Amino acid sequence: MDRRNIRAVPSRRTGRAQSPGDTTAHDHGWAGDLRFAAHCAVTLLGLLLAVDAAAGRFTWLRALLWTSLAALLFVVLVPPRIRAGAGWFSRRGLVREHIVRTDRLVSVHWSDGVSQRLVLRDADGRRVELDPQVLLDNPALWHRLDEDARGCVKRGTLRCGVTALRQLADRIDRRTARAVFTISGLE
């Protein structure tokens, strides 16, 4: 691995890309989702405390219990922070950050389960799972991933996942075309 590719990956200490000319794409809906999670937790806490106070059962121990329940709800609802740069893609949760080298992708596939997830895996064995809706809502993130994936296909490193990327690209293209038709009044 050459030094140029190592510098494109964000450093673990600062979390920022080390390449001076690198622009980073972010999930623009993350801050709103974080505010929603906080709003839900605060609302739940307020309702639980109000019900306890109205019933005459308010104690500091119960208040601590309801506060911990609201904090747990917040932890569950906090969305992961998605970022991408030239050659890398990251998903940062509350505890740890997962980084995958998109310039060295070896597989992209849909995960099985109730909610559909896109799983990216690089040549070093690192993987990132993300909700495809994030890519649909943020064209800059999709552009970064698509650009690097096309390079991997050309080099022959991405052997499994071309179909998954094509399916996602079709979804994004349909959504974009629908938006264009709606704005132009043709729909």
XYZ file of C-alpha atoms in Angstrom:
187
model
C 0.000 0.000 0.000
C 1.510 3.333 -0.994
C 1.681 6.393 1.258
C -0.723 8.422 -0.882
C -3.587 6.013 -0.133
C -2.818 5.936 3.584
C -3.126 9.719 3.843
C -6.601 9.691 2.314
C -8.011 7.755 5.282
C -9.193 9.860 8.247
C -6.931 9.744 11.245
C -8.341 8.014 14.321
C -7.227 10.803 16.632
C -8.781 13.796 14.850
C -11.364 12.037 12.686
C -10.489 14.315 9.790
C -8.963 13.417 6.490
C -5.248 14.014 6.435
C -5.042 14.953 2.776
C -5.105 18.768 2.511
C -7.073 18.883 -0.777
C -9.595 16.221 0.206
C -13.226 17.255 0.537
C -15.426 15.158 2.762
C -19.073 14.376 2.046
C -21.431 14.138 5.025
C -24.929 12.878 5.721
C -26.874 16.147 5.733
C -29.845 14.644 7.555
C -27.761 13.486 10.525
C -28.197 16.636 12.633
C -31.972 16.570 12.162
C -32.111 12.899 13.098
C -30.015 13.609 16.192
C -32.385 16.429 17.210
C -35.336 14.066 16.683
C -33.716 11.464 18.956
C -33.121 14.082 21.650
C -36.657 15.422 21.277
C -38.153 11.936 21.673
C -36.060 11.222 24.769
C -36.895 14.562 26.401
C -40.596 14.168 25.579
C -40.690 10.690 27.078
C -38.912 11.918 30.208
C -41.302 14.852 30.551
C -44.371 12.657 30.125
C -43.176 10.061 32.612
C -42.314 12.704 35.206
C -45.650 14.471 34.657
C -47.607 11.234 35.079
C -45.667 10.435 38.267
C -46.243 13.927 39.647
C -49.968 13.834 38.786
C -50.340 10.440 40.460
C -48.509 11.647 43.556
C -45.844 8.948 43.216
C -42.886 11.172 42.308
C -39.658 10.206 44.110
C -36.039 10.861 43.247
C -35.477 7.170 42.669
C -38.330 7.042 40.145
C -37.026 10.209 38.498
C -33.629 8.536 38.139
C -35.296 5.451 36.653
C -37.229 7.537 34.100
C -34.119 9.540 33.245
C -32.169 6.359 32.565
C -35.052 5.043 30.428
C -35.063 8.282 28.397
C -31.277 8.075 28.024
C -31.610 4.503 26.766
C -34.181 5.638 24.204
C -31.794 8.367 23.059
C -28.953 5.855 22.657
C -31.177 3.573 20.582
C -32.411 6.399 18.334
C -29.099 8.179 17.705
C -28.264 7.686 14.027
C -24.770 6.741 12.900
C -22.724 9.527 11.364
C -21.828 8.723 7.753
C -18.895 10.419 6.003
C -16.985 9.733 2.810
C -13.871 11.035 1.167
C -11.669 10.092 -1.742
C -10.952 6.408 -1.179
C -12.729 5.899 2.164
C -16.187 5.611 3.709
C -16.927 5.733 7.432
C -19.809 5.027 9.766
C -19.432 6.375 13.291
C -21.737 5.115 16.014
C -21.772 6.085 19.672
C -18.931 3.764 20.596
C -16.741 3.213 17.565
C -16.060 4.196 13.993
C -15.912 1.728 11.117
C -13.865 2.765 8.096
C -13.711 0.932 4.803
C -11.373 1.719 1.922
C -13.646 2.243 -1.077
C -10.677 2.382 -3.422
C -9.967 -1.245 -2.386
C -13.488 -2.724 -2.300
C -13.793 -6.468 -2.779
C -17.509 -6.950 -2.108
C -20.744 -5.029 -1.838
C -23.921 -6.871 -0.933
C -27.341 -6.475 0.635
C -27.646 -7.861 4.142
C -30.469 -10.188 5.073
C -32.943 -9.050 7.649
C -35.922 -6.849 8.276
C -34.238 -3.564 7.365
C -32.219 -3.535 4.194
C -28.541 -2.656 4.667
C -25.725 -2.262 2.187
C -22.526 -3.968 3.358
C -19.191 -2.711 1.998
C -16.062 -4.831 2.509
C -12.495 -3.875 1.551
C -9.345 -5.898 0.842
C -8.175 -5.513 4.464
C -11.300 -7.262 5.773
C -12.911 -4.124 7.197
C -16.619 -3.633 6.645
C -19.234 -0.939 6.941
C -22.999 -1.478 7.042
C -25.243 1.407 6.095
C -28.830 2.179 5.310
C -29.163 2.743 1.535
C -31.570 5.605 2.272
C -28.544 7.652 3.371
C -27.095 7.308 -0.132
C -30.464 8.147 -1.697
C -30.761 11.306 0.401
C -27.145 12.449 -0.040
C -25.934 12.529 -3.649
C -22.419 13.542 -2.601
C -22.017 10.351 -0.546
C -23.346 8.246 -3.425
C -21.001 9.997 -5.867
C -17.966 9.188 -3.683
C -18.947 5.534 -3.350
C -19.886 5.120 -7.008
C -16.686 6.761 -8.250
C -14.444 4.521 -6.153
C -16.503 1.392 -6.907
C -16.175 2.011 -10.656
C -12.410 2.215 -10.210
C -12.442 -1.083 -8.311
C -14.458 -2.720 -11.087
C -11.938 -1.473 -13.676
C -9.021 -2.814 -11.636
C -10.842 -6.108 -11.045
C -10.767 -5.981 -7.241
C -14.557 -5.676 -6.855
C -15.698 -9.143 -7.828
C -18.884 -9.445 -5.799
C -21.372 -6.620 -5.691
C -21.649 -5.049 -9.093
C -25.310 -6.112 -9.189
C -26.025 -4.556 -5.770
C -24.449 -1.280 -6.860
C -26.373 -1.354 -10.128
C -29.642 -1.890 -8.212
C -28.838 1.047 -5.953
C -27.864 3.206 -8.934
C -31.178 2.358 -10.616
C -33.083 3.395 -7.479
C -31.186 6.673 -7.326
C -31.719 7.329 -11.045
C -35.474 6.628 -10.769
C -35.760 8.931 -7.789
C -33.816 11.681 -9.549
C -35.915 11.338 -12.720
C -39.122 11.460 -10.672
C -37.914 14.634 -8.932
C -37.031 16.237 -12.274
C -40.450 15.362 -13.717
C -42.219 16.665 -10.632
C -40.321 19.952 -10.652
C -40.854 20.460 -14.376
C -44.570 19.640 -14.097
C -44.428 16.627 -16.439
C -45.680 14.099 -13.912
